[in-house]
GROMACS .gro file of C-alpha atoms in nm:
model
  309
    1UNK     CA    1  -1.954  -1.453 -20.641
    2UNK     CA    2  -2.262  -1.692 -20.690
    3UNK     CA    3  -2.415  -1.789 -20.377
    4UNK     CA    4  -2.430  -2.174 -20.263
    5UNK     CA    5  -2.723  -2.134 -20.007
    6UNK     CA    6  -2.991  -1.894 -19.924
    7UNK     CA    7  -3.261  -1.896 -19.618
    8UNK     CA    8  -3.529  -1.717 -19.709
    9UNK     CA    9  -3.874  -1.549 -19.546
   10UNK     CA   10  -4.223  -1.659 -19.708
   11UNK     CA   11  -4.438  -1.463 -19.544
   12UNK     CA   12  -4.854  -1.583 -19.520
   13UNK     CA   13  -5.101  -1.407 -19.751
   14UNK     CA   14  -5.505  -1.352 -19.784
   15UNK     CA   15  -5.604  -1.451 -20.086
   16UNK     CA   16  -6.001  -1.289 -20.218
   17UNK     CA   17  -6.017  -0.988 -19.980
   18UNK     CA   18  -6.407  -0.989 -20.018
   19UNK     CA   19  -6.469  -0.867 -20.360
   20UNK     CA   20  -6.179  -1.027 -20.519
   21UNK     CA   21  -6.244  -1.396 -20.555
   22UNK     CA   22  -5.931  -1.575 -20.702
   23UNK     CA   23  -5.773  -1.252 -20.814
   24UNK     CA   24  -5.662  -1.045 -20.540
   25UNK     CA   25  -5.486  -1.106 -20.277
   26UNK     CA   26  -5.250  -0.933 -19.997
   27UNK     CA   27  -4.911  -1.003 -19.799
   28UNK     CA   28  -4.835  -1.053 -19.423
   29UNK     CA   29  -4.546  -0.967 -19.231
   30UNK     CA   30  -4.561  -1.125 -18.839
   31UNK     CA   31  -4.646  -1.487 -19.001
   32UNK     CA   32  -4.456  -1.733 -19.240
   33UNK     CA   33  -4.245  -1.983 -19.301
   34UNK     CA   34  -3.862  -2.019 -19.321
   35UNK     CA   35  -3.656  -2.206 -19.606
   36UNK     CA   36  -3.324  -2.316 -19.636
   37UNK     CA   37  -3.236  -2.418 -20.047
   38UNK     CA   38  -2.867  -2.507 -20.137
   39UNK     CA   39  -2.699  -2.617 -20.430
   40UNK     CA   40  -2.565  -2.975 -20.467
   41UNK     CA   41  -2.378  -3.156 -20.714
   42UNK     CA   42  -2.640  -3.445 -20.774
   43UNK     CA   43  -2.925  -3.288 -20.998
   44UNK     CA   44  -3.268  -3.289 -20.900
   45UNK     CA   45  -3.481  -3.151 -20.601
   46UNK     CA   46  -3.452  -3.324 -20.276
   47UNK     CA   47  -3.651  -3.245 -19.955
   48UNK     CA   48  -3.429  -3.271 -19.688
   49UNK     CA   49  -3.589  -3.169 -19.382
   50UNK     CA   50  -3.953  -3.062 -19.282
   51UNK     CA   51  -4.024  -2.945 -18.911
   52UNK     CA   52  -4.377  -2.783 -18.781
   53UNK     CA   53  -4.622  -2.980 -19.003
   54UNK     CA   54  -4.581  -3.351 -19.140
   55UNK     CA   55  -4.570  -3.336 -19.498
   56UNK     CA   56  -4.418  -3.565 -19.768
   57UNK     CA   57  -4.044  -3.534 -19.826
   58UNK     CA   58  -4.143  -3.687 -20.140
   59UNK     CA   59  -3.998  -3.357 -20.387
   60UNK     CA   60  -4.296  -3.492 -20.622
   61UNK     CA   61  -4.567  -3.466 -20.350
   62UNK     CA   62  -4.484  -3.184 -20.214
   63UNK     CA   63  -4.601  -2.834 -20.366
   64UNK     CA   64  -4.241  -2.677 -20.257
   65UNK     CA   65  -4.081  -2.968 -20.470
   66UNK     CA   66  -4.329  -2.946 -20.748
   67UNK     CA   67  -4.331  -2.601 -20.789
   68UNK     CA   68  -3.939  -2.633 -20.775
   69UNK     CA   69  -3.896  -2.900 -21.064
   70UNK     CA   70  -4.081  -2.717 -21.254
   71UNK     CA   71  -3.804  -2.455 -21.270
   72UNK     CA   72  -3.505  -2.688 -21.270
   73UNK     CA   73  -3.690  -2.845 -21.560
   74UNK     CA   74  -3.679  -2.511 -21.757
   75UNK     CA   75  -3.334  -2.382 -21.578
   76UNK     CA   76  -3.171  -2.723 -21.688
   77UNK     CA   77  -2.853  -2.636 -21.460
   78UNK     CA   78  -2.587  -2.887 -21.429
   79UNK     CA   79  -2.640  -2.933 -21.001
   80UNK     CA   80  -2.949  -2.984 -20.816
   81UNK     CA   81  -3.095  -2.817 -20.507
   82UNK     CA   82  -3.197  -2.913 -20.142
   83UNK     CA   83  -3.448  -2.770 -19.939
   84UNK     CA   84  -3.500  -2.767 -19.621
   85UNK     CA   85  -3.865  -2.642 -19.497
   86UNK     CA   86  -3.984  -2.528 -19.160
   87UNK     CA   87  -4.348  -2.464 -19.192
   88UNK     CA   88  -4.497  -2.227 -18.916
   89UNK     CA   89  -4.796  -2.139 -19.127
   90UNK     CA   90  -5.036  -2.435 -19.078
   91UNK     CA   91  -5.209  -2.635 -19.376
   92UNK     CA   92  -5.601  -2.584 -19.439
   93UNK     CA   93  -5.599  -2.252 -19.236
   94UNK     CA   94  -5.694  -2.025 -19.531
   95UNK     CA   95  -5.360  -1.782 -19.444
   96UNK     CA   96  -5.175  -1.937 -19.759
   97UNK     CA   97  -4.985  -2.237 -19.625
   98UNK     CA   98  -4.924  -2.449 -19.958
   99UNK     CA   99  -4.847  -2.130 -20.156
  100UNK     CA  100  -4.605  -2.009 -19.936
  101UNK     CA  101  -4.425  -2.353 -19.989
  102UNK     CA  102  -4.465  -2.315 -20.360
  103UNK     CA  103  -4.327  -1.986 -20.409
  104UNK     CA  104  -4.084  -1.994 -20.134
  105UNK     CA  105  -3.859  -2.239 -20.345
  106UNK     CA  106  -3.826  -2.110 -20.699
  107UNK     CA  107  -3.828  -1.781 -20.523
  108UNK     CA  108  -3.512  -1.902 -20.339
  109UNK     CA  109  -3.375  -2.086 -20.683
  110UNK     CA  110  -3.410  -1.827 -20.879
  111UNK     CA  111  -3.211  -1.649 -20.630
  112UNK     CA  112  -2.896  -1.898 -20.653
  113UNK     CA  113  -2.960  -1.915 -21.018
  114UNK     CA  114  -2.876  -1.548 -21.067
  115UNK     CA  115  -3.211  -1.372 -21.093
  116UNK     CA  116  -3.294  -1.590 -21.472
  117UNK     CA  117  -3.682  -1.584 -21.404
  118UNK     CA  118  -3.883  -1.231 -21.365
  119UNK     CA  119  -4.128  -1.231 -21.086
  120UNK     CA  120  -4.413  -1.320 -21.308
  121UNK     CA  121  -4.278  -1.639 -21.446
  122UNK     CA  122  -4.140  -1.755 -21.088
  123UNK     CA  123  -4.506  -1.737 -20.986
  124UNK     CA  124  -4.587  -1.920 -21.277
  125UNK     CA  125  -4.369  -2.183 -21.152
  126UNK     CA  126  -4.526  -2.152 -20.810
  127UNK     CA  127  -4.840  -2.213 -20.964
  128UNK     CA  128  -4.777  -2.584 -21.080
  129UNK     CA  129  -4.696  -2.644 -20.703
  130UNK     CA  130  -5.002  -2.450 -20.595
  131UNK     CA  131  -5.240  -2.625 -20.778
  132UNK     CA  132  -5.114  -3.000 -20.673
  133UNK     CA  133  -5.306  -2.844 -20.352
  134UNK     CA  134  -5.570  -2.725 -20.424
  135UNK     CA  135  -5.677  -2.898 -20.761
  136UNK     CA  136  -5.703  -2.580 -20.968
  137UNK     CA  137  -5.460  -2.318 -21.103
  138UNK     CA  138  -5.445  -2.004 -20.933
  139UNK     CA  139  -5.212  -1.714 -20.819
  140UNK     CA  140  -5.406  -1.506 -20.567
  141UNK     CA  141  -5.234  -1.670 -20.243
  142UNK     CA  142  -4.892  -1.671 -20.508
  143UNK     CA  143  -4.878  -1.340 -20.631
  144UNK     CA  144  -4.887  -1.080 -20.315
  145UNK     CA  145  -4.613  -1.301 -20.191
  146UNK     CA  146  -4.353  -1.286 -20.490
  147UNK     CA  147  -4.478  -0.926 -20.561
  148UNK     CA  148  -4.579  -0.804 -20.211
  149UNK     CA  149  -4.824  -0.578 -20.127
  150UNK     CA  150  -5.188  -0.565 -20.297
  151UNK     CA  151  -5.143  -0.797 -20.587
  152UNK     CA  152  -5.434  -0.870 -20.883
  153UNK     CA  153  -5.390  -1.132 -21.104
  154UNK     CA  154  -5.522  -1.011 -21.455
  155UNK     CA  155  -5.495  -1.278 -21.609
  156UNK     CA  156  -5.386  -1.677 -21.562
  157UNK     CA  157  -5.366  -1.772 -21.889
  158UNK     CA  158  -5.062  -1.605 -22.039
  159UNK     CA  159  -4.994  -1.480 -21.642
  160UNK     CA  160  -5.065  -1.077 -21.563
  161UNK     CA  161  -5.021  -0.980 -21.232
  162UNK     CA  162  -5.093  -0.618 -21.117
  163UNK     CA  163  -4.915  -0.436 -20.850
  164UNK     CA  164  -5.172  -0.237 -20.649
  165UNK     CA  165  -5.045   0.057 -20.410
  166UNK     CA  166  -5.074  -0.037 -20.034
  167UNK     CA  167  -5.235   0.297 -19.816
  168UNK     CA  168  -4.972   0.301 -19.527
  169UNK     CA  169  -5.231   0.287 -19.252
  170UNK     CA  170  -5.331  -0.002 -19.371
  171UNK     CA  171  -5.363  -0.326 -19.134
  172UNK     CA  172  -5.486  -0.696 -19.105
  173UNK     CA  173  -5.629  -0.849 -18.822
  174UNK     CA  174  -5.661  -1.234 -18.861
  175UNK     CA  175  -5.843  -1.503 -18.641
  176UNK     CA  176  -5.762  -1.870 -18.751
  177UNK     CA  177  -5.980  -2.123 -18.585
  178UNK     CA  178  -5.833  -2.453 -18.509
  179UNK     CA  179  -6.057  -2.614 -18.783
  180UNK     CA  180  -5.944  -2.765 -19.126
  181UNK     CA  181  -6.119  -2.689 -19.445
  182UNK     CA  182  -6.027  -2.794 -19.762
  183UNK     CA  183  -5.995  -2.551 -20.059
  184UNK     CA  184  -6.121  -2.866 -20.286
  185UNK     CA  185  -6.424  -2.838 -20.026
  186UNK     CA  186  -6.480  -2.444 -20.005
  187UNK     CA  187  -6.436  -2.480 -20.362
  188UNK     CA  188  -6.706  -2.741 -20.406
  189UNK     CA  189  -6.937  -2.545 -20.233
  190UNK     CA  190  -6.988  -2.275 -20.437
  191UNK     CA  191  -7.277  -2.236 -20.689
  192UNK     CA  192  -7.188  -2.264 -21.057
  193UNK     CA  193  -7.392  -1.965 -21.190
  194UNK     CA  194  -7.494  -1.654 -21.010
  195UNK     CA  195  -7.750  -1.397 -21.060
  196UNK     CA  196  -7.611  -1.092 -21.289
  197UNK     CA  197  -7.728  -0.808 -21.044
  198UNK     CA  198  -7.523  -0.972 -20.770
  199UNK     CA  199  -7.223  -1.015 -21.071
  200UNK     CA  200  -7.254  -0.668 -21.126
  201UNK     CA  201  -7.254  -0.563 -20.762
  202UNK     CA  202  -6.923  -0.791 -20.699
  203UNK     CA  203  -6.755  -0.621 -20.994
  204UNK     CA  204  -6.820  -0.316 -20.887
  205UNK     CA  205  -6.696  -0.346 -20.523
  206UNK     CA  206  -6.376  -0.480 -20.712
  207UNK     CA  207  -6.295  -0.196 -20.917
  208UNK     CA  208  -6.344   0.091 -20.640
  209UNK     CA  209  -6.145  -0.134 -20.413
  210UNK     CA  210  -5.872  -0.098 -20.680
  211UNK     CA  211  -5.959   0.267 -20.673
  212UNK     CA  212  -5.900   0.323 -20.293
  213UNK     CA  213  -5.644   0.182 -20.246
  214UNK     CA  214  -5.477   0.377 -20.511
  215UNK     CA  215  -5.612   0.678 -20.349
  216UNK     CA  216  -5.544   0.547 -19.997
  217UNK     CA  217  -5.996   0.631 -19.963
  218UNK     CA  218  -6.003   0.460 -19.574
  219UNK     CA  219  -6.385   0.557 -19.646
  220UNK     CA  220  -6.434   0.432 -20.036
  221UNK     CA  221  -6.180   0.071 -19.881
  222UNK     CA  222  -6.461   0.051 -19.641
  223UNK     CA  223  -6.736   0.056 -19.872
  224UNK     CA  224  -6.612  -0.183 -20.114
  225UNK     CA  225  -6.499  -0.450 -19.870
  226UNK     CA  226  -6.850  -0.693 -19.928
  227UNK     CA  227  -6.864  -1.000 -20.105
  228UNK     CA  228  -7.201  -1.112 -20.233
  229UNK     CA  229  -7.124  -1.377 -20.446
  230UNK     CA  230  -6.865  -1.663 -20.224
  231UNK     CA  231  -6.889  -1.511 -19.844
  232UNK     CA  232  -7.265  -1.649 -19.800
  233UNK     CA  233  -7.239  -1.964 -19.936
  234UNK     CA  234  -6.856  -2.052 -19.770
  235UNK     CA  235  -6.937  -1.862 -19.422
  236UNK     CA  236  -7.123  -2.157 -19.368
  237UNK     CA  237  -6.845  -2.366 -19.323
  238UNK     CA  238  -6.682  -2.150 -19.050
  239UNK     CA  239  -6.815  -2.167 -18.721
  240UNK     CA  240  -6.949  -1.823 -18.551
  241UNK     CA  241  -6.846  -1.676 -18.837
  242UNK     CA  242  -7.135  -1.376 -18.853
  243UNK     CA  243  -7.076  -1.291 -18.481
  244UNK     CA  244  -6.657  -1.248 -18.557
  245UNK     CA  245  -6.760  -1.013 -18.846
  246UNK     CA  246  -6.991  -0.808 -18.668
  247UNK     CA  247  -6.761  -0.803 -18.439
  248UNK     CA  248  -6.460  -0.665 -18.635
  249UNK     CA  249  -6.746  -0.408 -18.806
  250UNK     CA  250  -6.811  -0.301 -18.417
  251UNK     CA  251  -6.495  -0.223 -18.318
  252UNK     CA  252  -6.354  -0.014 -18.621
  253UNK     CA  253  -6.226  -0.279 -18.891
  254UNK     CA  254  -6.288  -0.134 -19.229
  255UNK     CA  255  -6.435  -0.497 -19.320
  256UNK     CA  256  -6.390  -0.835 -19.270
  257UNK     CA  257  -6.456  -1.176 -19.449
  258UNK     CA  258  -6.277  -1.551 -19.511
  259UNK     CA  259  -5.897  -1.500 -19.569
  260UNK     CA  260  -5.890  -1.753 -19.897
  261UNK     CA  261  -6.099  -2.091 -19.847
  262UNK     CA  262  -6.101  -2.042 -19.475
  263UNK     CA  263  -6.119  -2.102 -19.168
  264UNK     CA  264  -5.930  -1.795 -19.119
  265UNK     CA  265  -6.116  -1.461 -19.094
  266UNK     CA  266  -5.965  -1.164 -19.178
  267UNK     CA  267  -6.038  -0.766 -19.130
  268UNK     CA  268  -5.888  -0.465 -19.285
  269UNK     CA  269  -5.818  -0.167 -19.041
  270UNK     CA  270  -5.687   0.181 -19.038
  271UNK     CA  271  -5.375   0.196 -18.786
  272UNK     CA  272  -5.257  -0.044 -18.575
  273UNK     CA  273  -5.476   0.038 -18.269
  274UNK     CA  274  -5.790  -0.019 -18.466
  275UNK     CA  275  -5.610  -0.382 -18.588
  276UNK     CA  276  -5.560  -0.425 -18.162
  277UNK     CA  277  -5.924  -0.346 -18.100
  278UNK     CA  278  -6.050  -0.563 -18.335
  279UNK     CA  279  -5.820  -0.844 -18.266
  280UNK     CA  280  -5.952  -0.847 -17.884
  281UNK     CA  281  -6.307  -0.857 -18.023
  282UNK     CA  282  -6.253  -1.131 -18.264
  283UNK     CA  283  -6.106  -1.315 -17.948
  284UNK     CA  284  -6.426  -1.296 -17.701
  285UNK     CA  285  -6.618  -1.452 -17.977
  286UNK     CA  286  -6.420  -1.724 -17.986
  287UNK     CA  287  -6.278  -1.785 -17.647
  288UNK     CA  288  -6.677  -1.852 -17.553
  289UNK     CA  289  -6.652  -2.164 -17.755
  290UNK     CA  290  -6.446  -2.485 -17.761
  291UNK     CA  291  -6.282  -2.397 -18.064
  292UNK     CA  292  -5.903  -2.338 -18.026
  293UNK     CA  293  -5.774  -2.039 -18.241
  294UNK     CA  294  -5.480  -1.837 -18.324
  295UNK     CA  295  -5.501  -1.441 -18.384
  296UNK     CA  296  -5.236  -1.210 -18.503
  297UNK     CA  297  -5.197  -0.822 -18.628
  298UNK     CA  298  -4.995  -0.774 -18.947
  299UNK     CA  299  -4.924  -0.438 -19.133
  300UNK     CA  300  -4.942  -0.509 -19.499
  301UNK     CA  301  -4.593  -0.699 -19.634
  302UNK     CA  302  -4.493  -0.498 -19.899
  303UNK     CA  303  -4.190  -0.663 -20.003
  304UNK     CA  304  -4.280  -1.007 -19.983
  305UNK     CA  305  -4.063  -1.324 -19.989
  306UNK     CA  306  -3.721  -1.218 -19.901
  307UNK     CA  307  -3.373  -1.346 -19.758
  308UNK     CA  308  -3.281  -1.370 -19.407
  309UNK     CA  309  -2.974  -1.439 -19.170
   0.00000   0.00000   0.00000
């Protein structure tokens, strides 16, 4: 029996993880959002209800609604959907807010619609909501939360996303400053060419990143876990942002750097105690100052979106 209504999980993701710019990206479990789609008889997306964060109800403003016509304009089924959103993951902190909006909806109508869509073309859905956000098309923030896990986009253009293995130590530590920054902005920032020794150093770090974590190399993760080409010119942008990273480095984190366009900060660890320690540090940088901020620990999501009670 087809299902009427489904509330689903869409959990928040780091997008980049240092070495990765706009292709890889990873999945958290103690932070999303929750979504409530149902089927109604009038076609068409409507936006029903939005609690946490005010956004447009407007199904045309809205990544979630974007993202979600997209599909219904492919699908073509003879009833429409509502959604219902309630948005714990806050916009502009760099933790995937917009894409877990995006994906969270076709992920939910494919669902109802009986499965149609494989994951690779529901986050090609997600990505027409994704990039009313941020201006540009991507699927690094998209991918590792329709996939779950490590995720690396191989390609945008047709789609390719790669399924990396997750080492089952493996944890996140994130610190999200009460600051907004644009991805348009962190985006802006950047340089337009970069010196080839520093490509080749980035590409490098990337590929025996890949390698550890198919190898589950704590040691090799560790040494791959630097960004040289988008960390100096967007750290900038993020307040006390050296003094969090050294601090992570300090107190055991694998590495650390800007979950996505930031604010948030992010460090890789190896068991949860590690993720604790480094956590607390992360905190005395910041409780010094007048910033507000969040922090949470988060073994790796592996399965991604998913359905709830």
């Amino acid at each position: 029996m087809n299902k009427n209504e489904i509330k689903i999980f869409s959990p928040a993701t780091v997008a980049n993880v240092s070495c990765g710019y706009d292709v890889l990206g990873f999945c958290l479990d103690t932070i999303g959002d929750e979504m409530v789609i149902r089927k109604t008889v009038r076609k068409g997306i409507y936006i029903t209800k939005i609690e946490g964060y005010d956004l447009p109800l407007d199904a045309t403003k809205n990544v979630a609604g974007v993202s979600a016509l997209a599909m219904i304009a492919d699908a073509k089924p003879d009833f429409g959907f509502e959604i219902e959103i309630y948005k714990n993951i806050k916009p502009g902190s760099g933790i995937g807010s917009s894409s877990a909006s995006a994906s969270g909806s076709v992920f939910a109508i494919n669902e109802l619609l009986g499965k149609p869509y494989t994951k690779t073309q529901v986050t090609d859905f997600a990505m027409k909501g994704e990039s009313l956000a941020s201006g540009s098309k991507h699927a690094d923030n998209l991918a590792p939360g329709i996939f779950g896990g490590f995720t690396l986009v191989k390609s945008i253009s047709p789609l390719e996303i790669l399924q990396l293995p997750t080492p089952k130590d493996v944890y996140a530590t994130i610190i999200h400053p009460q600051i907004e920054i644009k991805t348009s902005d962190a985006r802006a920032i950047l340089p337009k060419t970069f010196p080839l020794k520093d490509a080749i150093t980035q590409w490098a770090n990337l590929g025996s990143f890949v390698h550890a974590l198919h190898t589950s190399d704590y040691e090799l993760l560790k040494r791959s876990l630097q960004d040289v080409i988008v960390e100096p010119h967007r750290s900038q942008l993020i307040p006390h942002f050296a003094e969090v990273k050294l601090a992570a480095l300090q107190h055991g984190a694998l590495g650390a750097s800007i979950s996505g366009a930031g604010p948030a900060i992010f460090a890789l660890s190896k068991g949860i105690e590690n993720a604790k320690n480094v956590e607390k540090a992360m905190r005395e940088v910041y409780s010094k100052t007048a910033i507000d901020f969040e922090t949470y620990v988060s073994k790796i999501n592996i399965e991604g979106i998913r359905e709830i009670e």
